[in-house]
Amino acid sequence: MRLLHTKKFTLDISTGVQPYAILSHRWLADREEVSFQDLYTSVPPSEGLHDSHARPTFPSNVEGKQGFTKVRDACDQASRAGLEYIWIDTCCIDKTSSAELSEAINSMYAWYKDSAVCYVYLHDVDNDTAMDNLESALEKASWFRRGWTLQELIAPDNVYFFDKNWVKIGSKATFASMLHRITHIRKDILLGNPCTSSIAEKMSWAAKRETQKIEDRAYSLMGLFGIHMPIIYGEGEKAFRRLQLEIIKSSDDQTIFAWHDSLDHPHSIRDRGLLASTPDVFSASPYPVVNIDHSHFVNSLFRIAGSRSPLPDLPRGFSILNDGIHITLPMKQDRDAWLAVLKCKREDQESFYGIYLKKDLVQMIFFGHRRRSFENSRSEISKALPCIKYVLWLTITHQQPFIDNSSSLFGPQISFGSAGIIYALTREAIMM
């Protein structure tokens, strides 16, 4: 980690002990930001100056950048606060080195968390004109719509907001209620109070946020989930799939499957299986999706099925194998479809969430989170595999309660295969 000296404008390797400020901001065009290489074009202070902290001068093409003023003012703010160092992502990373960039992205959440203070610079907010309705001005600020700024809001303990003239307008603590309404992040989390958030809740914070590169929608979330993985620009939407698979390796939180897709999305986006294609499908709500304790979940199922239930052995977790995700879920019949019940619910509701599956005895491709009718010829029927297969037919339902004494309950082993076919090896059916 390199830190920028707030007076000398030199980059020093962090020793891990000196306190530092950190800047969170909306990037300008690359040509307008001060780069790592720009800092090495400086001219030392003139001889005869006795101030050891006198700042160097830079070529006009560097000082003329819009971002130069931002860097200079951020350094001045940190210096006035008694901090010798600041970290700024535009100029403290050598982005020509893929290894250094990968290390920085994997470490960034920790760097923000370990900072003494985080300065949020809102270039499109003017405190003088926003006084009448500050919340409206903040809500319109582009900073709140960017992917990377989510972790920059959550990770640091001390966050201060500045308008375009570097006038301090508030802090994360004083703005907690306002920030909750804008971001849907719970106040306890913003205030640093002990609080557990589900995977779906964290994903919902990132919904509708934007990044310049599509891969960064995934990379900007790694720190929130404590995930480290290789950075591969060019992989596109696969980055978000990799992120989810890495999360699954260390968590049995089934809310990762509690997303709601839109039938308006193109088929190419919706045909991807049990995993979400983007954080946008985790809908933001005043009431987050929460995990249900395993024993409470099993006891709830027992109250429905009684002693006939085969669910005492319901596994807590699930696994990733070379043919896909293997997960055991209880199932409820719903007319001509089935509902695979997830161990989660919305905080203000009692009904569990579930995934709609449509049973078909013919081997077929995965249609993924959308309605579709099927017409199978005799030749297709002859290709049927010797097991029952379920096609993921719709998506998470918020309306269908699991508690329905007229239905049958199964404990199937459902394998969401990488080839796009869902196989279900059913156990004994228990009539309710």
PDB file of N, CA and C in Angstrom, residues 293-369:
ATOM      1  N   ASP A 293     -32.985 -19.491  11.287  1.00  0.00           N
ATOM      2  CA  ASP A 293     -32.180 -20.464  12.014  1.00  0.00           C
ATOM      3  C   ASP A 293     -32.582 -21.878  11.603  1.00  0.00           C
ATOM      4  N   HIS A 294     -31.592 -22.746  11.412  1.00  0.00           N
ATOM      5  CA  HIS A 294     -31.865 -24.083  10.883  1.00  0.00           C
ATOM      6  C   HIS A 294     -32.848 -24.857  11.753  1.00  0.00           C
ATOM      7  N   SER A 295     -32.626 -24.849  13.057  1.00  0.00           N
ATOM      8  CA  SER A 295     -33.519 -25.605  13.948  1.00  0.00           C
ATOM      9  C   SER A 295     -34.930 -25.025  13.915  1.00  0.00           C
ATOM     10  N   HIS A 296     -35.052 -23.697  13.850  1.00  0.00           N
ATOM     11  CA  HIS A 296     -36.370 -23.071  13.759  1.00  0.00           C
ATOM     12  C   HIS A 296     -37.049 -23.450  12.443  1.00  0.00           C
ATOM     13  N   PHE A 297     -36.278 -23.511  11.378  1.00  0.00           N
ATOM     14  CA  PHE A 297     -36.820 -23.884  10.071  1.00  0.00           C
ATOM     15  C   PHE A 297     -37.351 -25.318  10.104  1.00  0.00           C
ATOM     16  N   VAL A 298     -36.547 -26.233  10.641  1.00  0.00           N
ATOM     17  CA  VAL A 298     -36.965 -27.636  10.718  1.00  0.00           C
ATOM     18  C   VAL A 298     -38.187 -27.788  11.607  1.00  0.00           C
ATOM     19  N   ASN A 299     -38.202 -27.083  12.745  1.00  0.00           N
ATOM     20  CA  ASN A 299     -39.355 -27.162  13.646  1.00  0.00           C
ATOM     21  C   ASN A 299     -40.618 -26.642  12.973  1.00  0.00           C
ATOM     22  N   SER A 300     -40.477 -25.604  12.167  1.00  0.00           N
ATOM     23  CA  SER A 300     -41.635 -25.077  11.438  1.00  0.00           C
ATOM     24  C   SER A 300     -42.175 -26.111  10.457  1.00  0.00           C
ATOM     25  N   LEU A 301     -41.264 -26.836   9.804  1.00  0.00           N
ATOM     26  CA  LEU A 301     -41.695 -27.878   8.881  1.00  0.00           C
ATOM     27  C   LEU A 301     -42.372 -29.023   9.625  1.00  0.00           C
ATOM     28  N   PHE A 302     -41.869 -29.348  10.812  1.00  0.00           N
ATOM     29  CA  PHE A 302     -42.480 -30.404  11.624  1.00  0.00           C
ATOM     30  C   PHE A 302     -43.897 -30.033  12.027  1.00  0.00           C
ATOM     31  N   ARG A 303     -44.117 -28.758  12.317  1.00  0.00           N
ATOM     32  CA  ARG A 303     -45.467 -28.337  12.719  1.00  0.00           C
ATOM     33  C   ARG A 303     -46.444 -28.536  11.558  1.00  0.00           C
ATOM     34  N   ILE A 304     -45.913 -28.486  10.339  1.00  0.00           N
ATOM     35  CA  ILE A 304     -46.762 -28.674   9.167  1.00  0.00           C
ATOM     36  C   ILE A 304     -46.950 -30.160   8.864  1.00  0.00           C
ATOM     37  N   ALA A 305     -45.847 -30.903   8.806  1.00  0.00           N
ATOM     38  CA  ALA A 305     -45.898 -32.293   8.363  1.00  0.00           C
ATOM     39  C   ALA A 305     -46.065 -33.287   9.487  1.00  0.00           C
ATOM     40  N   GLY A 306     -45.794 -32.874  10.729  1.00  0.00           N
ATOM     41  CA  GLY A 306     -45.914 -33.785  11.857  1.00  0.00           C
ATOM     42  C   GLY A 306     -44.813 -34.831  11.850  1.00  0.00           C
ATOM     43  N   SER A 307     -45.050 -35.942  12.553  1.00  0.00           N
ATOM     44  CA  SER A 307     -44.029 -36.970  12.710  1.00  0.00           C
ATOM     45  C   SER A 307     -43.745 -37.716  11.417  1.00  0.00           C
ATOM     46  N   ARG A 308     -44.592 -37.520  10.382  1.00  0.00           N
ATOM     47  CA  ARG A 308     -44.394 -38.216   9.118  1.00  0.00           C
ATOM     48  C   ARG A 308     -43.324 -37.546   8.258  1.00  0.00           C
ATOM     49  N   SER A 309     -42.860 -36.395   8.679  1.00  0.00           N
ATOM     50  CA  SER A 309     -41.912 -35.663   7.854  1.00  0.00           C
ATOM     51  C   SER A 309     -40.563 -36.372   7.775  1.00  0.00           C
ATOM     52  N   PRO A 310     -39.970 -36.464   6.585  1.00  0.00           N
ATOM     53  CA  PRO A 310     -38.635 -37.056   6.432  1.00  0.00           C
ATOM     54  C   PRO A 310     -37.523 -36.034   6.628  1.00  0.00           C
ATOM     55  N   LEU A 311     -37.819 -34.890   7.238  1.00  0.00           N
ATOM     56  CA  LEU A 311     -36.888 -33.766   7.219  1.00  0.00           C
ATOM     57  C   LEU A 311     -35.921 -33.654   8.403  1.00  0.00           C
ATOM     58  N   PRO A 312     -35.924 -34.582   9.384  1.00  0.00           N
ATOM     59  CA  PRO A 312     -34.937 -34.413  10.465  1.00  0.00           C
ATOM     60  C   PRO A 312     -33.511 -34.383   9.950  1.00  0.00           C
ATOM     61  N   ASP A 313     -33.263 -35.050   8.825  1.00  0.00           N
ATOM     62  CA  ASP A 313     -31.912 -35.114   8.270  1.00  0.00           C
ATOM     63  C   ASP A 313     -31.642 -34.018   7.254  1.00  0.00           C
ATOM     64  N   LEU A 314     -32.484 -33.000   7.211  1.00  0.00           N
ATOM     65  CA  LEU A 314     -32.299 -31.917   6.249  1.00  0.00           C
ATOM     66  C   LEU A 314     -30.932 -31.269   6.463  1.00  0.00           C
ATOM     67  N   PRO A 315     -30.051 -31.328   5.475  1.00  0.00           N
ATOM     68  CA  PRO A 315     -28.699 -30.766   5.661  1.00  0.00           C
ATOM     69  C   PRO A 315     -28.741 -29.257   5.887  1.00  0.00           C
ATOM     70  N   ARG A 316     -27.772 -28.782   6.605  1.00  0.00           N
ATOM     71  CA  ARG A 316     -27.676 -27.341   6.847  1.00  0.00           C
ATOM     72  C   ARG A 316     -27.144 -26.601   5.633  1.00  0.00           C
ATOM     73  N   GLY A 317     -26.213 -27.196   4.943  1.00  0.00           N
ATOM     74  CA  GLY A 317     -25.534 -26.483   3.862  1.00  0.00           C
ATOM     75  C   GLY A 317     -25.817 -27.062   2.499  1.00  0.00           C
ATOM     76  N   PHE A 318     -24.989 -26.651   1.541  1.00  0.00           N
ATOM     77  CA  PHE A 318     -25.075 -27.147   0.179  1.00  0.00           C
ATOM     78  C   PHE A 318     -23.668 -27.109  -0.383  1.00  0.00           C
ATOM     79  N   SER A 319     -23.493 -27.698  -1.533  1.00  0.00           N
ATOM     80  CA  SER A 319     -22.139 -27.838  -2.047  1.00  0.00           C
ATOM     81  C   SER A 319     -22.085 -27.550  -3.541  1.00  0.00           C
ATOM     82  N   ILE A 320     -20.870 -27.265  -4.002  1.00  0.00           N
ATOM     83  CA  ILE A 320     -20.616 -27.046  -5.424  1.00  0.00           C
ATOM     84  C   ILE A 320     -19.783 -28.220  -5.923  1.00  0.00           C
ATOM     85  N   LEU A 321     -20.333 -28.947  -6.894  1.00  0.00           N
ATOM     86  CA  LEU A 321     -19.608 -30.042  -7.517  1.00  0.00           C
ATOM     87  C   LEU A 321     -19.389 -29.704  -8.989  1.00  0.00           C
ATOM     88  N   ASN A 322     -18.712 -30.604  -9.701  1.00  0.00           N
ATOM     89  CA  ASN A 322     -18.394 -30.278 -11.093  1.00  0.00           C
ATOM     90  C   ASN A 322     -19.620 -30.266 -11.990  1.00  0.00           C
ATOM     91  N   ASP A 323     -20.771 -30.789 -11.503  1.00  0.00           N
ATOM     92  CA  ASP A 323     -21.983 -30.738 -12.319  1.00  0.00           C
ATOM     93  C   ASP A 323     -22.964 -29.693 -11.818  1.00  0.00           C
ATOM     94  N   GLY A 324     -22.525 -28.853 -10.890  1.00  0.00           N
ATOM     95  CA  GLY A 324     -23.401 -27.769 -10.446  1.00  0.00           C
ATOM     96  C   GLY A 324     -23.522 -27.677  -8.935  1.00  0.00           C
ATOM     97  N   ILE A 325     -24.563 -26.996  -8.495  1.00  0.00           N
ATOM     98  CA  ILE A 325     -24.831 -26.782  -7.066  1.00  0.00           C
ATOM     99  C   ILE A 325     -25.780 -27.864  -6.579  1.00  0.00           C
ATOM    100  N   HIS A 326     -25.406 -28.543  -5.502  1.00  0.00           N
ATOM    101  CA  HIS A 326     -26.245 -29.589  -4.928  1.00  0.00           C
ATOM    102  C   HIS A 326     -26.827 -29.070  -3.609  1.00  0.00           C
ATOM    103  N   ILE A 327     -28.134 -29.095  -3.528  1.00  0.00           N
ATOM    104  CA  ILE A 327     -28.799 -28.560  -2.351  1.00  0.00           C
ATOM    105  C   ILE A 327     -30.061 -29.374  -2.065  1.00  0.00           C
ATOM    106  N   THR A 328     -30.313 -29.660  -0.812  1.00  0.00           N
ATOM    107  CA  THR A 328     -31.522 -30.373  -0.408  1.00  0.00           C
ATOM    108  C   THR A 328     -32.532 -29.367   0.106  1.00  0.00           C
ATOM    109  N   LEU A 329     -33.718 -29.360  -0.525  1.00  0.00           N
ATOM    110  CA  LEU A 329     -34.760 -28.414  -0.155  1.00  0.00           C
ATOM    111  C   LEU A 329     -36.094 -29.139  -0.005  1.00  0.00           C
ATOM    112  N   PRO A 330     -36.887 -28.787   0.990  1.00  0.00           N
ATOM    113  CA  PRO A 330     -38.265 -29.300   1.040  1.00  0.00           C
ATOM    114  C   PRO A 330     -39.071 -28.705  -0.097  1.00  0.00           C
ATOM    115  N   MET A 331     -40.085 -29.442  -0.545  1.00  0.00           N
ATOM    116  CA  MET A 331     -40.860 -28.981  -1.696  1.00  0.00           C
ATOM    117  C   MET A 331     -42.354 -29.034  -1.409  1.00  0.00           C
ATOM    118  N   LYS A 332     -43.052 -28.106  -1.997  1.00  0.00           N
ATOM    119  CA  LYS A 332     -44.503 -28.002  -1.871  1.00  0.00           C
ATOM    120  C   LYS A 332     -45.109 -27.950  -3.265  1.00  0.00           C
ATOM    121  N   GLN A 333     -46.159 -28.742  -3.471  1.00  0.00           N
ATOM    122  CA  GLN A 333     -46.809 -28.728  -4.772  1.00  0.00           C
ATOM    123  C   GLN A 333     -47.735 -27.519  -4.887  1.00  0.00           C
ATOM    124  N   ASP A 334     -47.705 -26.896  -6.039  1.00  0.00           N
ATOM    125  CA  ASP A 334     -48.565 -25.748  -6.306  1.00  0.00           C
ATOM    126  C   ASP A 334     -49.159 -25.918  -7.698  1.00  0.00           C
ATOM    127  N   ARG A 335     -50.323 -26.583  -7.758  1.00  0.00           N
ATOM    128  CA  ARG A 335     -50.974 -26.917  -9.016  1.00  0.00           C
ATOM    129  C   ARG A 335     -50.027 -27.753  -9.878  1.00  0.00           C
ATOM    130  N   ASP A 336     -49.656 -27.285 -11.070  1.00  0.00           N
ATOM    131  CA  ASP A 336     -48.820 -28.100 -11.947  1.00  0.00           C
ATOM    132  C   ASP A 336     -47.340 -27.816 -11.762  1.00  0.00           C
ATOM    133  N   ALA A 337     -46.997 -27.059 -10.752  1.00  0.00           N
ATOM    134  CA  ALA A 337     -45.590 -26.739 -10.480  1.00  0.00           C
ATOM    135  C   ALA A 337     -45.263 -27.115  -9.045  1.00  0.00           C
ATOM    136  N   TRP A 338     -44.007 -26.951  -8.707  1.00  0.00           N
ATOM    137  CA  TRP A 338     -43.547 -27.216  -7.342  1.00  0.00           C
ATOM    138  C   TRP A 338     -42.790 -25.993  -6.842  1.00  0.00           C
ATOM    139  N   LEU A 339     -42.813 -25.858  -5.534  1.00  0.00           N
ATOM    140  CA  LEU A 339     -42.108 -24.762  -4.897  1.00  0.00           C
ATOM    141  C   LEU A 339     -41.025 -25.340  -4.000  1.00  0.00           C
ATOM    142  N   ALA A 340     -39.756 -25.100  -4.351  1.00  0.00           N
ATOM    143  CA  ALA A 340     -38.639 -25.499  -3.496  1.00  0.00           C
ATOM    144  C   ALA A 340     -38.462 -24.423  -2.437  1.00  0.00           C
ATOM    145  N   VAL A 341     -38.615 -24.801  -1.185  1.00  0.00           N
ATOM    146  CA  VAL A 341     -38.704 -23.831  -0.093  1.00  0.00           C
ATOM    147  C   VAL A 341     -37.313 -23.492   0.434  1.00  0.00           C
ATOM    148  N   LEU A 342     -37.023 -22.199   0.512  1.00  0.00           N
ATOM    149  CA  LEU A 342     -35.733 -21.718   1.005  1.00  0.00           C
ATOM    150  C   LEU A 342     -35.804 -21.390   2.489  1.00  0.00           C
ATOM    151  N   LYS A 343     -34.659 -21.477   3.119  1.00  0.00           N
ATOM    152  CA  LYS A 343     -34.568 -21.226   4.563  1.00  0.00           C
ATOM    153  C   LYS A 343     -34.388 -19.731   4.825  1.00  0.00           C
ATOM    154  N   CYS A 344     -35.345 -18.938   4.351  1.00  0.00           N
ATOM    155  CA  CYS A 344     -35.272 -17.496   4.539  1.00  0.00           C
ATOM    156  C   CYS A 344     -36.644 -16.882   4.317  1.00  0.00           C
ATOM    157  N   LYS A 345     -36.803 -15.650   4.747  1.00  0.00           N
ATOM    158  CA  LYS A 345     -38.068 -14.939   4.598  1.00  0.00           C
ATOM    159  C   LYS A 345     -37.800 -13.447   4.655  1.00  0.00           C
ATOM    160  N   ARG A 346     -38.801 -12.664   4.305  1.00  0.00           N
ATOM    161  CA  ARG A 346     -38.677 -11.223   4.495  1.00  0.00           C
ATOM    162  C   ARG A 346     -38.892 -10.920   5.968  1.00  0.00           C
ATOM    163  N   GLU A 347     -38.194  -9.938   6.466  1.00  0.00           N
ATOM    164  CA  GLU A 347     -38.171  -9.674   7.907  1.00  0.00           C
ATOM    165  C   GLU A 347     -39.562  -9.435   8.484  1.00  0.00           C
ATOM    166  N   ASP A 348     -40.456  -8.844   7.714  1.00  0.00           N
ATOM    167  CA  ASP A 348     -41.784  -8.501   8.221  1.00  0.00           C
ATOM    168  C   ASP A 348     -42.826  -9.567   7.911  1.00  0.00           C
ATOM    169  N   GLN A 349     -42.413 -10.717   7.367  1.00  0.00           N
ATOM    170  CA  GLN A 349     -43.361 -11.759   7.003  1.00  0.00           C
ATOM    171  C   GLN A 349     -43.024 -13.069   7.698  1.00  0.00           C
ATOM    172  N   GLU A 350     -43.994 -13.981   7.741  1.00  0.00           N
ATOM    173  CA  GLU A 350     -43.773 -15.306   8.310  1.00  0.00           C
ATOM    174  C   GLU A 350     -43.561 -16.357   7.232  1.00  0.00           C
ATOM    175  N   SER A 351     -44.051 -16.096   6.034  1.00  0.00           N
ATOM    176  CA  SER A 351     -43.953 -17.080   4.956  1.00  0.00           C
ATOM    177  C   SER A 351     -42.520 -17.177   4.445  1.00  0.00           C
ATOM    178  N   PHE A 352     -42.099 -18.415   4.146  1.00  0.00           N
ATOM    179  CA  PHE A 352     -40.777 -18.636   3.605  1.00  0.00           C
ATOM    180  C   PHE A 352     -40.739 -18.241   2.131  1.00  0.00           C
ATOM    181  N   TYR A 353     -39.540 -17.968   1.645  1.00  0.00           N
ATOM    182  CA  TYR A 353     -39.339 -17.740   0.226  1.00  0.00           C
ATOM    183  C   TYR A 353     -39.134 -19.091  -0.468  1.00  0.00           C
ATOM    184  N   GLY A 354     -39.377 -19.100  -1.763  1.00  0.00           N
ATOM    185  CA  GLY A 354     -39.169 -20.339  -2.496  1.00  0.00           C
ATOM    186  C   GLY A 354     -38.883 -20.095  -3.957  1.00  0.00           C
ATOM    187  N   ILE A 355     -38.496 -21.169  -4.660  1.00  0.00           N
ATOM    188  CA  ILE A 355     -38.204 -21.114  -6.084  1.00  0.00           C
ATOM    189  C   ILE A 355     -39.205 -22.012  -6.795  1.00  0.00           C
ATOM    190  N   TYR A 356     -39.863 -21.494  -7.789  1.00  0.00           N
ATOM    191  CA  TYR A 356     -40.796 -22.298  -8.567  1.00  0.00           C
ATOM    192  C   TYR A 356     -40.035 -23.250  -9.489  1.00  0.00           C
ATOM    193  N   LEU A 357     -40.469 -24.515  -9.468  1.00  0.00           N
ATOM    194  CA  LEU A 357     -39.924 -25.531 -10.365  1.00  0.00           C
ATOM    195  C   LEU A 357     -41.084 -26.154 -11.126  1.00  0.00           C
ATOM    196  N   LYS A 358     -40.877 -26.475 -12.366  1.00  0.00           N
ATOM    197  CA  LYS A 358     -41.895 -27.151 -13.150  1.00  0.00           C
ATOM    198  C   LYS A 358     -41.399 -28.541 -13.507  1.00  0.00           C
ATOM    199  N   LYS A 359     -42.159 -29.579 -13.107  1.00  0.00           N
ATOM    200  CA  LYS A 359     -41.730 -30.952 -13.340  1.00  0.00           C
ATOM    201  C   LYS A 359     -41.956 -31.333 -14.796  1.00  0.00           C
ATOM    202  N   ASP A 360     -40.955 -32.030 -15.346  1.00  0.00           N
ATOM    203  CA  ASP A 360     -41.085 -32.530 -16.698  1.00  0.00           C
ATOM    204  C   ASP A 360     -40.303 -33.826 -16.778  1.00  0.00           C
ATOM    205  N   LEU A 361     -40.897 -34.872 -17.316  1.00  0.00           N
ATOM    206  CA  LEU A 361     -40.260 -36.181 -17.354  1.00  0.00           C
ATOM    207  C   LEU A 361     -39.396 -36.378 -18.593  1.00  0.00           C
ATOM    208  N   VAL A 362     -39.125 -35.288 -19.272  1.00  0.00           N
ATOM    209  CA  VAL A 362     -38.326 -35.360 -20.490  1.00  0.00           C
ATOM    210  C   VAL A 362     -37.052 -34.562 -20.304  1.00  0.00           C
ATOM    211  N   GLN A 363     -35.932 -35.073 -20.762  1.00  0.00           N
ATOM    212  CA  GLN A 363     -34.683 -34.319 -20.694  1.00  0.00           C
ATOM    213  C   GLN A 363     -34.841 -33.060 -21.542  1.00  0.00           C
ATOM    214  N   MET A 364     -34.552 -31.918 -20.961  1.00  0.00           N
ATOM    215  CA  MET A 364     -34.725 -30.676 -21.703  1.00  0.00           C
ATOM    216  C   MET A 364     -33.731 -29.639 -21.226  1.00  0.00           C
ATOM    217  N   ILE A 365     -33.607 -28.580 -21.962  1.00  0.00           N
ATOM    218  CA  ILE A 365     -32.685 -27.518 -21.581  1.00  0.00           C
ATOM    219  C   ILE A 365     -33.294 -26.695 -20.470  1.00  0.00           C
ATOM    220  N   PHE A 366     -32.461 -25.951 -19.795  1.00  0.00           N
ATOM    221  CA  PHE A 366     -32.861 -25.111 -18.669  1.00  0.00           C
ATOM    222  C   PHE A 366     -33.416 -23.805 -19.202  1.00  0.00           C
ATOM    223  N   PHE A 367     -34.636 -23.454 -18.804  1.00  0.00           N
ATOM    224  CA  PHE A 367     -35.247 -22.239 -19.315  1.00  0.00           C
ATOM    225  C   PHE A 367     -35.091 -21.049 -18.385  1.00  0.00           C
ATOM    226  N   GLY A 368     -34.733 -21.287 -17.131  1.00  0.00           N
ATOM    227  CA  GLY A 368     -34.280 -20.241 -16.243  1.00  0.00           C
ATOM    228  C   GLY A 368     -35.160 -19.048 -15.958  1.00  0.00           C
ATOM    229  N   HIS A 369     -35.930 -19.081 -14.869  1.00  0.00           N
ATOM    230  CA  HIS A 369     -36.578 -17.891 -14.336  1.00  0.00           C
ATOM    231  C   HIS A 369     -37.516 -17.196 -15.328  1.00  0.00           C
TER     232      HIS A 369
END
